[in-house]
XYZ file of C-alpha atoms in Angstrom:
670
model
C 11.389 56.402 -101.272
C 10.294 52.887 -102.046
C 13.827 51.991 -102.819
C 15.027 53.077 -99.388
C 12.208 51.214 -97.639
C 12.989 47.984 -99.434
C 16.644 48.326 -98.572
C 15.797 48.877 -94.907
C 13.554 45.792 -94.808
C 16.328 43.718 -96.381
C 18.832 44.881 -93.744
C 16.455 44.055 -90.897
C 15.845 40.580 -92.353
C 19.559 39.983 -92.601
C 20.120 41.125 -89.009
C 17.352 38.744 -87.774
C 18.872 35.857 -89.676
C 22.311 36.601 -88.179
C 21.063 36.717 -84.543
C 18.531 33.821 -84.903
C 20.964 31.151 -85.928
C 23.069 31.292 -82.689
C 19.912 31.231 -80.582
C 18.682 28.136 -82.346
C 22.040 26.516 -81.852
C 22.054 27.395 -78.113
C 18.515 26.081 -77.683
C 19.354 22.915 -79.536
C 22.422 22.460 -77.349
C 20.400 22.957 -74.155
C 17.791 20.492 -75.274
C 20.511 18.026 -76.094
C 22.080 18.420 -72.645
C 18.713 17.972 -70.927
C 17.958 14.883 -72.939
C 21.379 13.474 -72.128
C 20.985 14.180 -68.368
C 17.516 12.642 -68.426
C 18.818 9.547 -70.173
C 21.662 9.278 -67.627
C 19.234 9.666 -64.718
C 16.833 7.230 -66.290
C 19.612 4.707 -66.739
C 20.842 5.337 -63.173
C 17.419 4.950 -61.648
C 15.821 2.499 -64.008
C 18.763 0.790 -65.595
C 16.846 -2.446 -65.715
C 14.621 -0.937 -68.375
C 17.525 -0.721 -70.805
C 18.329 -4.363 -70.508
C 16.601 -6.940 -72.647
C 14.715 -8.070 -69.552
C 13.851 -4.489 -68.718
C 12.635 -3.668 -72.184
C 10.432 -6.722 -72.161
C 9.046 -5.768 -68.783
C 8.468 -2.195 -69.927
C 6.572 -3.389 -72.962
C 4.593 -5.921 -70.947
C 3.530 -3.405 -68.289
C 3.233 -0.127 -70.168
C 2.043 -1.381 -73.549
C 0.307 -4.654 -72.749
C -1.006 -3.691 -69.210
C 0.533 -6.687 -67.397
C 1.707 -6.835 -63.711
C 5.268 -5.486 -63.210
C 8.095 -7.573 -61.709
C 10.113 -6.513 -58.595
C 13.896 -6.307 -59.056
C 15.402 -4.741 -55.884
C 15.039 -1.908 -53.379
C 17.500 0.706 -52.182
C 17.585 1.155 -48.400
C 19.428 3.716 -46.321
C 20.275 2.180 -42.914
C 21.912 4.272 -40.189
C 23.229 6.660 -42.890
C 24.581 3.940 -45.196
C 23.147 2.868 -48.564
C 22.219 -0.787 -49.205
C 20.604 -2.561 -52.138
C 18.469 -5.608 -51.281
C 16.992 -7.990 -53.828
C 14.077 -10.358 -53.450
C 16.523 -13.242 -53.040
C 18.184 -11.667 -49.978
C 17.175 -11.292 -46.309
C 17.245 -7.929 -44.571
C 18.699 -8.459 -41.042
C 18.022 -5.842 -38.359
C 18.750 -5.149 -34.682
C 17.000 -2.810 -32.268
C 19.609 -0.111 -33.006
C 18.686 0.257 -36.694
C 16.795 3.120 -38.303
C 16.150 2.757 -42.043
C 14.334 4.207 -45.074
C 13.221 2.330 -48.193
C 14.342 5.054 -50.585
C 13.340 3.458 -53.890
C 12.046 0.254 -55.461
C 13.117 -1.071 -58.868
C 10.268 -2.685 -60.824
C 9.031 -2.850 -64.423
C 6.739 0.067 -63.607
C 8.282 3.256 -64.929
C 8.759 5.992 -62.309
C 7.435 3.670 -59.523
C 3.941 4.361 -60.737
C 1.290 2.695 -58.458
C 4.068 1.052 -56.380
C 3.759 0.954 -52.540
C 5.939 -0.568 -49.806
C 4.642 -2.073 -46.531
C 7.015 -3.148 -43.722
C 5.223 -5.667 -41.472
C 4.729 -4.264 -37.974
C 6.028 -0.792 -38.780
C 4.861 2.442 -40.364
C 1.552 2.917 -42.117
C -0.140 1.969 -45.398
C 2.834 3.027 -47.547
C 6.298 3.004 -45.981
C 8.180 4.121 -49.103
C 10.574 6.955 -48.180
C 9.415 6.871 -44.517
C 11.931 6.716 -41.616
C 11.348 3.489 -39.658
C 12.744 2.425 -36.240
C 13.577 -1.265 -35.928
C 13.207 -1.221 -32.113
C 9.442 -0.933 -32.493
C 9.326 -4.073 -34.615
C 11.688 -5.940 -32.252
C 9.590 -5.122 -29.172
C 6.294 -5.985 -30.830
C 7.600 -9.299 -32.166
C 9.140 -10.271 -28.802
C 5.879 -9.542 -27.020
C 3.892 -11.585 -29.520
C 6.294 -14.544 -29.481
C 7.814 -14.391 -25.981
C 7.364 -18.081 -25.142
C 9.179 -19.192 -28.292
C 11.915 -16.629 -27.770
C 12.475 -17.714 -24.162
C 12.890 -21.284 -25.356
C 15.711 -20.118 -27.628
C 13.792 -20.301 -30.875
C 14.319 -17.501 -33.458
C 11.627 -14.876 -33.675
C 9.164 -15.178 -36.578
C 10.421 -13.389 -39.673
C 8.861 -10.141 -40.722
C 8.869 -8.861 -44.322
C 9.016 -5.798 -46.554
C 6.204 -6.208 -49.050
C 6.153 -4.464 -52.478
C 2.739 -3.962 -54.013
C 1.474 -2.742 -57.398
C -2.093 -1.441 -57.225
C -2.504 -3.385 -53.910
C -1.263 -6.585 -55.567
C 1.848 -8.025 -53.923
C 4.653 -8.326 -56.475
C 7.678 -8.864 -54.209
C 8.769 -9.740 -50.653
C 12.060 -9.136 -48.849
C 12.280 -11.262 -45.640
C 13.282 -9.381 -42.472
C 15.190 -11.297 -39.760
C 15.438 -9.887 -36.234
C 18.745 -10.432 -34.464
C 18.240 -10.309 -30.668
C 20.799 -8.756 -28.299
C 21.107 -8.722 -24.475
C 19.742 -5.179 -24.519
C 16.525 -6.427 -26.131
C 15.883 -8.809 -23.237
C 16.807 -6.168 -20.697
C 14.449 -3.653 -22.300
C 11.728 -6.302 -22.449
C 12.209 -7.101 -18.754
C 11.942 -3.455 -17.708
C 8.544 -3.058 -19.332
C 5.920 -3.340 -16.537
C 3.582 -5.097 -18.954
C 6.056 -7.992 -19.132
C 6.342 -8.553 -15.369
C 5.335 -12.191 -15.772
C 8.400 -12.908 -17.894
C 10.791 -10.497 -16.232
C 13.129 -12.950 -14.516
C 13.330 -15.253 -17.544
C 14.060 -12.316 -19.819
C 16.881 -11.172 -17.554
C 18.274 -14.705 -17.480
C 18.289 -14.754 -21.299
C 20.113 -11.431 -21.360
C 22.634 -12.697 -18.806
C 23.214 -15.904 -20.759
C 24.149 -13.762 -23.764
C 26.455 -11.562 -21.671
C 27.549 -13.445 -18.503
C 30.195 -10.885 -17.516
C 27.666 -8.062 -17.140
C 27.587 -7.562 -13.332
C 25.018 -4.772 -13.583
C 22.677 -7.159 -15.373
C 23.380 -9.863 -12.791
C 22.484 -7.476 -9.954
C 19.265 -6.533 -11.732
C 18.362 -10.227 -11.999
C 19.229 -10.786 -8.332
C 16.995 -7.895 -7.291
C 14.168 -9.304 -9.398
C 14.540 -12.699 -7.698
C 14.559 -11.014 -4.300
C 11.420 -9.019 -5.049
C 9.571 -12.160 -6.140
C 10.656 -14.161 -3.091
C 13.166 -16.413 -4.872
C 15.769 -15.939 -2.172
C 18.082 -18.804 -3.120
C 18.355 -17.589 -6.724
C 18.971 -14.020 -5.550
C 21.728 -15.163 -3.187
C 23.407 -17.102 -6.004
C 23.466 -14.033 -8.284
C 24.719 -11.639 -5.583
C 27.470 -14.096 -4.651
C 28.475 -14.349 -8.316
C 28.833 -10.555 -8.434
C 30.889 -10.506 -5.224
C 33.160 -13.238 -6.576
C 34.101 -10.800 -9.346
C 34.041 -7.649 -7.236
C 34.260 -8.324 -3.492
C 33.364 -4.793 -2.390
C 30.417 -4.158 -4.699
C 28.194 -2.091 -2.394
C 24.967 -2.924 -4.204
C 25.684 -6.658 -4.068
C 26.670 -6.481 -0.384
C 23.445 -4.661 0.462
C 21.356 -7.014 -1.661
C 22.875 -10.161 -0.165
C 22.325 -8.737 3.316
C 18.657 -8.188 2.451
C 18.405 -11.807 1.310
C 19.626 -13.043 4.672
C 17.268 -10.671 6.471
C 14.384 -12.168 4.493
C 15.528 -15.568 5.743
C 15.824 -14.164 9.269
C 19.476 -15.232 9.184
C 20.656 -12.069 10.905
C 24.053 -13.496 11.867
C 24.980 -13.754 8.162
C 23.433 -10.427 7.227
C 25.340 -8.464 9.871
C 28.935 -8.911 8.555
C 27.818 -7.785 5.096
C 26.227 -4.633 6.492
C 29.227 -3.939 8.690
C 31.443 -4.223 5.602
C 29.331 -1.528 3.942
C 29.845 0.752 6.963
C 33.604 0.114 6.736
C 33.686 0.956 3.036
C 31.513 4.018 3.544
C 31.449 5.150 7.198
C 29.104 7.999 6.273
C 26.357 5.697 4.975
C 23.574 6.517 7.444
C 21.288 3.869 5.989
C 23.863 1.113 6.482
C 24.335 2.086 10.132
C 20.559 2.021 10.607
C 20.372 -1.471 9.101
C 23.224 -2.588 11.364
C 21.226 -1.279 14.323
C 18.210 -3.241 13.148
C 20.273 -6.438 12.811
C 21.880 -6.070 16.231
C 18.402 -5.602 17.668
C 17.141 -8.755 15.994
C 20.057 -10.621 17.565
C 19.222 -9.208 21.001
C 22.359 -7.038 21.153
C 20.519 -3.871 22.056
C 23.514 -1.847 23.252
C 25.176 -2.313 19.852
C 21.862 -1.428 18.219
C 21.786 1.835 20.199
C 25.342 2.632 19.032
C 24.605 2.155 15.329
C 21.235 3.922 15.424
C 22.997 6.823 17.155
C 25.703 6.923 14.462
C 23.041 6.906 11.754
C 21.300 9.877 13.370
C 24.544 11.833 13.643
C 24.892 11.466 9.881
C 21.202 12.053 9.156
C 19.506 13.739 12.148
C 16.142 14.219 10.428
C 15.402 10.511 9.908
C 12.366 10.097 12.158
C 12.045 6.342 11.610
C 15.615 5.721 12.759
C 14.921 7.881 15.797
C 11.840 5.775 16.496
C 13.985 2.637 16.229
C 16.553 4.142 18.584
C 13.768 4.734 21.098
C 12.809 1.075 20.851
C 16.428 0.005 21.378
C 16.731 2.218 24.464
C 13.519 0.713 25.811
C 14.922 -2.790 25.341
C 17.996 -1.853 27.385
C 15.734 -0.627 30.192
C 16.513 3.048 29.604
C 12.988 4.390 29.555
C 13.798 8.115 29.840
C 15.982 8.319 26.681
C 13.502 6.037 24.918
C 10.698 8.500 25.653
C 12.896 11.381 24.457
C 13.500 9.691 21.097
C 9.856 8.681 20.748
C 8.774 12.267 21.429
C 11.072 13.637 18.707
C 9.863 10.982 16.260
C 6.237 11.715 17.181
C 6.759 15.432 16.645
C 8.032 14.760 13.112
C 5.523 12.009 12.333
C 2.397 12.870 14.349
C 0.178 10.706 12.147
C 2.259 7.544 12.413
C 0.273 5.134 14.592
C 3.271 2.963 15.470
C 5.152 5.926 16.895
C 2.102 7.184 18.778
C 1.435 3.714 20.190
C 5.048 3.258 21.298
C 5.131 6.669 22.986
C 1.812 6.003 24.730
C 3.052 2.634 25.991
C 6.303 4.207 27.205
C 4.366 6.915 29.052
C 2.288 4.173 30.705
C 5.399 2.275 31.804
C 6.832 5.490 33.230
C 3.649 6.066 35.233
C 2.558 9.038 33.129
C -0.982 7.715 32.845
C -2.540 11.025 31.821
C -0.114 11.512 28.915
C -0.616 7.900 27.878
C -4.411 8.222 27.975
C -4.301 11.300 25.721
C -2.321 9.453 23.074
C -4.514 6.361 23.305
C -7.534 8.616 22.818
C -5.830 10.205 19.793
C -5.249 6.773 18.284
C -8.895 5.865 18.790
C -10.115 9.122 17.200
C -7.863 8.825 14.165
C -8.795 5.251 13.443
C -12.282 4.482 14.622
C -12.017 0.952 13.247
C -8.755 0.061 14.979
C -9.526 -2.339 17.851
C -5.991 -2.004 19.240
C -6.445 1.722 19.843
C -9.641 1.183 21.821
C -8.119 -1.763 23.700
C -5.113 0.335 24.731
C -7.397 3.162 25.830
C -9.515 0.688 27.794
C -6.414 -0.602 29.589
C -5.367 2.957 30.425
C -8.776 3.669 31.962
C -8.658 0.337 33.788
C -5.344 1.186 35.437
C -6.839 4.453 36.626
C -9.848 2.641 38.081
C -12.232 4.182 35.531
C -14.234 0.997 34.990
C -17.100 2.636 33.116
C -14.744 4.085 30.490
C -12.811 0.800 30.388
C -15.990 -1.116 29.528
C -17.032 1.471 26.944
C -13.734 1.253 25.064
C -13.575 -2.546 25.161
C -17.048 -2.586 23.638
C -15.857 -0.267 20.852
C -12.859 -2.515 20.253
C -15.151 -5.541 20.000
C -17.440 -3.688 17.582
C -14.414 -3.326 15.291
C -13.203 -6.889 15.855
C -16.010 -9.034 17.277
C -14.169 -12.355 16.941
C -11.202 -11.494 19.161
C -11.287 -13.815 22.222
C -8.832 -11.665 24.198
C -11.030 -8.584 23.863
C -14.054 -10.645 24.927
C -12.204 -11.965 27.965
C -10.940 -8.504 28.973
C -14.438 -7.070 28.675
C -15.645 -9.872 30.941
C -13.012 -8.936 33.530
C -14.098 -5.285 33.320
C -17.727 -6.313 33.837
C -16.655 -8.310 36.895
C -14.950 -5.196 38.279
C -18.239 -3.356 37.874
C -20.041 -6.295 39.569
C -21.992 -6.907 36.366
C -21.379 -10.634 36.704
C -24.107 -11.825 34.355
C -22.668 -9.772 31.474
C -19.172 -10.900 32.437
C -20.270 -14.531 32.243
C -21.691 -13.994 28.738
C -18.369 -12.538 27.543
C -16.353 -15.393 29.042
C -18.549 -17.904 27.246
C -18.104 -16.021 23.941
C -14.338 -15.948 24.498
C -14.353 -19.705 25.031
C -16.409 -20.277 21.886
C -13.811 -18.322 19.893
C -10.844 -19.961 21.629
C -11.859 -23.365 23.001
C -8.499 -23.963 24.735
C -8.699 -20.738 26.779
C -8.294 -22.070 30.314
C -8.570 -18.592 31.859
C -12.036 -18.046 30.405
C -13.111 -21.517 31.567
C -11.792 -20.759 35.059
C -13.691 -17.480 35.208
C -16.931 -19.217 34.253
C -16.414 -21.836 36.952
C -15.500 -19.212 39.553
C -18.681 -17.319 38.714
C -20.815 -20.280 39.774
C -18.533 -21.587 42.515
C -18.510 -18.172 44.169
C -22.183 -18.596 45.046
C -21.938 -22.378 45.517
C -24.284 -22.769 42.544
C -22.813 -26.122 41.602
C -25.790 -27.448 39.671
C -25.814 -24.347 37.452
C -22.057 -24.727 37.093
C -22.541 -28.291 35.833
C -25.114 -27.122 33.270
C -22.884 -24.278 32.042
C -19.717 -26.382 31.920
C -21.457 -29.193 30.046
C -22.629 -26.603 27.531
C -19.096 -25.247 27.210
C -17.698 -28.772 26.854
C -19.488 -29.091 23.501
C -17.603 -26.103 22.069
C -14.338 -26.824 23.915
C -14.118 -30.638 24.018
C -10.344 -30.671 24.534
C -10.025 -28.044 27.258
C -8.824 -29.884 30.421
C -9.835 -27.016 32.704
C -13.499 -27.513 31.784
C -13.363 -31.169 32.856
C -11.437 -30.366 36.053
C -14.059 -27.820 37.084
C -16.840 -30.246 36.174
C -15.174 -32.788 38.453
C -15.118 -30.298 41.304
C -18.768 -29.306 40.787
C -19.906 -32.943 40.657
C -17.880 -33.627 43.804
C -19.643 -30.833 45.667
C -22.956 -32.303 44.496
C -21.759 -35.693 45.870
C -21.992 -37.227 42.398
C -18.681 -38.966 42.905
C -18.691 -41.185 39.823
C -19.248 -38.187 37.536
C -16.586 -36.256 39.452
C -14.097 -39.115 39.048
C -14.845 -39.441 35.326
C -14.248 -35.735 34.651
C -11.076 -35.526 36.740
C -9.658 -38.485 34.802
C -10.660 -36.858 31.495
C -8.808 -33.673 32.488
C -5.677 -35.722 33.169
C -6.043 -37.605 29.863
C -6.119 -34.271 28.024
C -2.724 -33.411 29.472
C -3.479 -31.274 32.511
C -0.453 -30.978 34.818
C -2.402 -29.376 37.663
C -1.491 -31.361 40.835
C -4.745 -30.270 42.447
C -6.646 -32.566 40.077
C -4.837 -35.599 41.530
C -5.503 -34.357 45.052
C -9.160 -33.645 44.353
C -9.448 -37.087 42.801
C -7.886 -38.518 45.972
C -10.605 -36.818 48.016
C -13.263 -38.394 45.769
C -11.690 -41.832 46.261
C -11.550 -41.256 50.022
C -15.230 -40.383 50.183
C -15.988 -43.647 48.395
C -13.800 -45.621 50.806
C -11.183 -46.377 48.156
C -8.218 -45.666 50.434
C -5.464 -47.295 48.376
C -6.478 -45.435 45.199
C -6.667 -42.233 47.229
C -3.109 -42.748 48.474
C -1.824 -43.336 44.930
C -3.584 -40.204 43.681
C -2.028 -38.181 46.501
C 1.408 -39.511 45.594
C 0.934 -38.539 41.936
C -0.238 -35.098 42.983
C 2.931 -34.591 44.968
C 5.068 -35.448 41.925
C 3.133 -33.607 39.240
C 4.032 -30.043 40.078
C 3.134 -27.006 42.127
C -0.078 -27.430 44.087
C -2.233 -24.876 45.898
C -1.979 -24.579 49.702
C -5.437 -26.072 50.063
C -4.484 -29.055 47.903
C -1.217 -29.527 49.812
C -3.099 -29.520 53.100
C -5.482 -32.115 51.740
C -2.608 -34.213 50.414
C -0.738 -34.037 53.734
C -3.824 -35.008 55.697
C -4.388 -37.988 53.412
C -0.767 -39.077 53.833
C -1.004 -38.725 57.616
C -4.164 -40.799 57.622
C -2.419 -43.487 55.578
C 0.562 -43.258 58.015
C 2.850 -42.237 55.143
C 4.820 -39.965 57.465
C 7.865 -39.387 55.255
C 5.656 -38.408 52.327
C 3.551 -36.208 54.600
C 6.674 -34.508 55.956
C 7.767 -33.725 52.393
C 4.308 -32.337 51.595
C 4.271 -30.052 54.648
C 7.753 -28.812 53.833
C 6.448 -27.939 50.373
C 3.500 -26.167 51.995
C 5.803 -24.136 54.265
C 7.890 -23.153 51.224
C 4.773 -21.949 49.406
C 3.418 -20.121 52.473
C 6.133 -19.590 55.057
C 3.749 -18.283 57.748
C 1.370 -21.222 57.524
C 1.206 -22.503 61.134
C -0.563 -25.697 60.110
C 2.481 -26.883 58.132
C 4.815 -26.506 61.113
C 2.283 -28.041 63.507
C 1.968 -31.186 61.423
C 5.733 -31.414 60.881
C 6.119 -31.168 64.664
C 3.579 -33.966 65.131
C 5.397 -36.189 62.601
C 8.786 -35.581 64.254
C 7.176 -36.435 67.612
C 5.864 -39.724 66.204
C 9.314 -40.479 64.787
C 10.894 -39.776 68.225
C 12.806 -36.696 67.043
C 11.668 -34.529 69.940
C 14.041 -31.610 69.390
C 12.870 -31.167 65.804
C 9.299 -31.537 67.005
C 9.822 -28.684 69.481
C 11.497 -26.541 66.811
C 8.549 -26.869 64.413
C 5.848 -26.563 67.073
C 7.409 -23.312 68.282
C 7.106 -21.985 64.715
C 3.520 -23.217 64.566
C 2.440 -21.250 67.653
C 4.429 -18.217 66.507
C 2.407 -17.988 63.292
C -0.887 -19.196 64.776
C -1.090 -18.145 68.422
C -4.701 -19.330 68.692
C -3.981 -22.948 67.713
C -4.751 -24.823 70.946
C -3.612 -28.140 69.467
C -0.150 -26.828 68.613
C 0.314 -25.439 72.133
C -0.723 -28.759 73.658
C 1.594 -30.745 71.349
C 4.439 -28.375 72.228
C 3.748 -28.983 75.928
C 3.929 -32.733 75.371
C 7.223 -32.395 73.531
C 8.724 -30.268 76.307
C 7.489 -32.781 78.884
C 9.245 -35.615 77.032
C 12.474 -33.626 77.241
C 11.724 -33.029 80.982
C 11.525 -29.310 80.303
C 8.628 -29.041 82.729
C 8.612 -25.287 83.144
C 8.328 -24.739 79.371
C 5.768 -27.536 79.145
C 3.653 -25.909 81.854
C 3.646 -22.578 79.990
C 2.583 -24.322 76.775
C -0.240 -26.176 78.551
C -1.394 -22.911 80.157
C -1.550 -21.252 76.721
C -3.647 -24.149 75.394
C -5.980 -23.942 78.416
C -6.475 -20.176 77.983
C -7.510 -20.731 74.368
C -9.827 -23.633 75.218
C -10.703 -24.321 78.901
C -11.993 -27.745 77.837
C -8.601 -28.668 76.428
C -6.827 -31.787 77.632
C -4.293 -29.340 79.034
C -6.706 -28.764 81.930
C -5.804 -32.238 83.212
C -2.113 -32.043 82.370
C -1.444 -28.776 84.207
C -2.073 -30.089 87.784
C -0.366 -33.391 86.964
C 2.695 -31.546 85.732
C 2.775 -29.307 88.813
C 2.725 -32.386 91.075
C 5.586 -33.915 89.085
C 7.545 -30.678 89.345
C 7.071 -30.680 93.183
C 8.113 -34.318 93.424
C 11.264 -33.622 91.489
C 11.991 -30.635 93.701
C 11.650 -32.691 96.928
C 13.933 -35.400 95.514
C 16.585 -32.803 95.110
């Protein structure tokens, strides 16, 4: 039994020995392959280690604990592999995306090695995808002034560190492109540099018309009209029918108010694209600015056919109709625009004004009230409502709304004046006077307000109070000629002739062209016995412009007194032209013609005098004398009778019997 057991153990041992040897060989082979692959990979990745320099570095770092040296880095840029050494510069543009895949140093397996790209990534950028555009934008923002002057941007760097100690640097140079400047310009944060950035981009790519149009628009938006025009013209020189450039250049001329140059450009757009509703609307606007309202109506109408829902164009069409005097279609367009834009104050105001012009006072008042309710601080709304009430004779409401308008805009002289007029309507003269004085304080050259103040005192012949008020006003309105003219009149009525003369002369010195001032000054001279000066003043008054009937009467009387009959005749003709039914003018012309021996003309004018003033005894008597000179005794007798009936104490009482005797004598001679 033992024999068999021993034999069995020997067989098993032999079998194990037979199977074990191949396994050992296979294992040894595998280990050999792995070692070989590892060596190959090690050489591929860390080939520097197997050089003399590498071995020294390995020993120095791993055995002696020294700082490793940087050899190179492998970078994948836009899908392509690159190797960059410390002696090279890494150049990038905004388009690049890159990864620092590995760094070759004396440190085996990149132990304790980190990579930091200035301006990008985080603490360690090794094997991190980086976008160059972020670095480009940040660097441009930080160094914009230098870049705009054409200087290169400051270099960035890829820094290699070992345990936070920098062991290598690869410089990074940014290469700018037109797109960089364009992107920079489009960033709202860079608005200050926008135009300059676009100019830099254009300088790098002068044939880019899209870029040129962008620059032109930027110039236009910032008010640099000349520069914008130059850029748009440059585009049109390359492409004559560029719609954007045509529209932009037209806008430039509109900004300059040079509508005659803007119009052909806009019309060209409508020719190139007849269905451009906006271009037709702009053409309508331009025709309107040039006063060609019928053409404006045509183009606004075309625009609305293409785009019927454009309420603003419809509003503009209403305005154009109104300018051509077509109020009914204007109201129709305004109503449609108002229906679509009920909250637009301009439309509401225009419709209200059109209703007022058409006599639809109730409709106008409703809209004015709506304007006032919607904008309680809008003085124009209250002023318009006040005017509407005033036209309807509702003085109380007129005053109330003017006061609301003034509360919103207390320093408006027109509102103050209008409130004064409303107070006068309500016979609240004291309050009216206060408003006129406030209006004059706000607008010292307001002659209407000064006249109202004077009239207030003159109405009651309160000349001394007028002098006090006008002297007070003179301090706030020292260059208002009306104030001095009224002071002259008030002083004249108070018989303070020297003061009157001084103020009349001051009014003339300040440029007043009112002929009545000369005539009033003539009256002052006359009262002081200064006849020659009075005559000269009358002559100047006749030459200086349109005078009042009262002043013309005074001037004619002065000329008659000075026996200046030709001048007086001219004055009375002027008076008859101003007031054709003024009997006095014809009476005096008849008298002058009688003095000059022109009896027929005397009769002609005296007949007109008694026609317009049947109760003028003097004219009837003068007419009788004229007839008598012409031996028209029957007509003379009738004229004398008319004079006698008006005034029994007339000289005609003596002439009637004398004339009858003469008529009998003539009859008996026959």
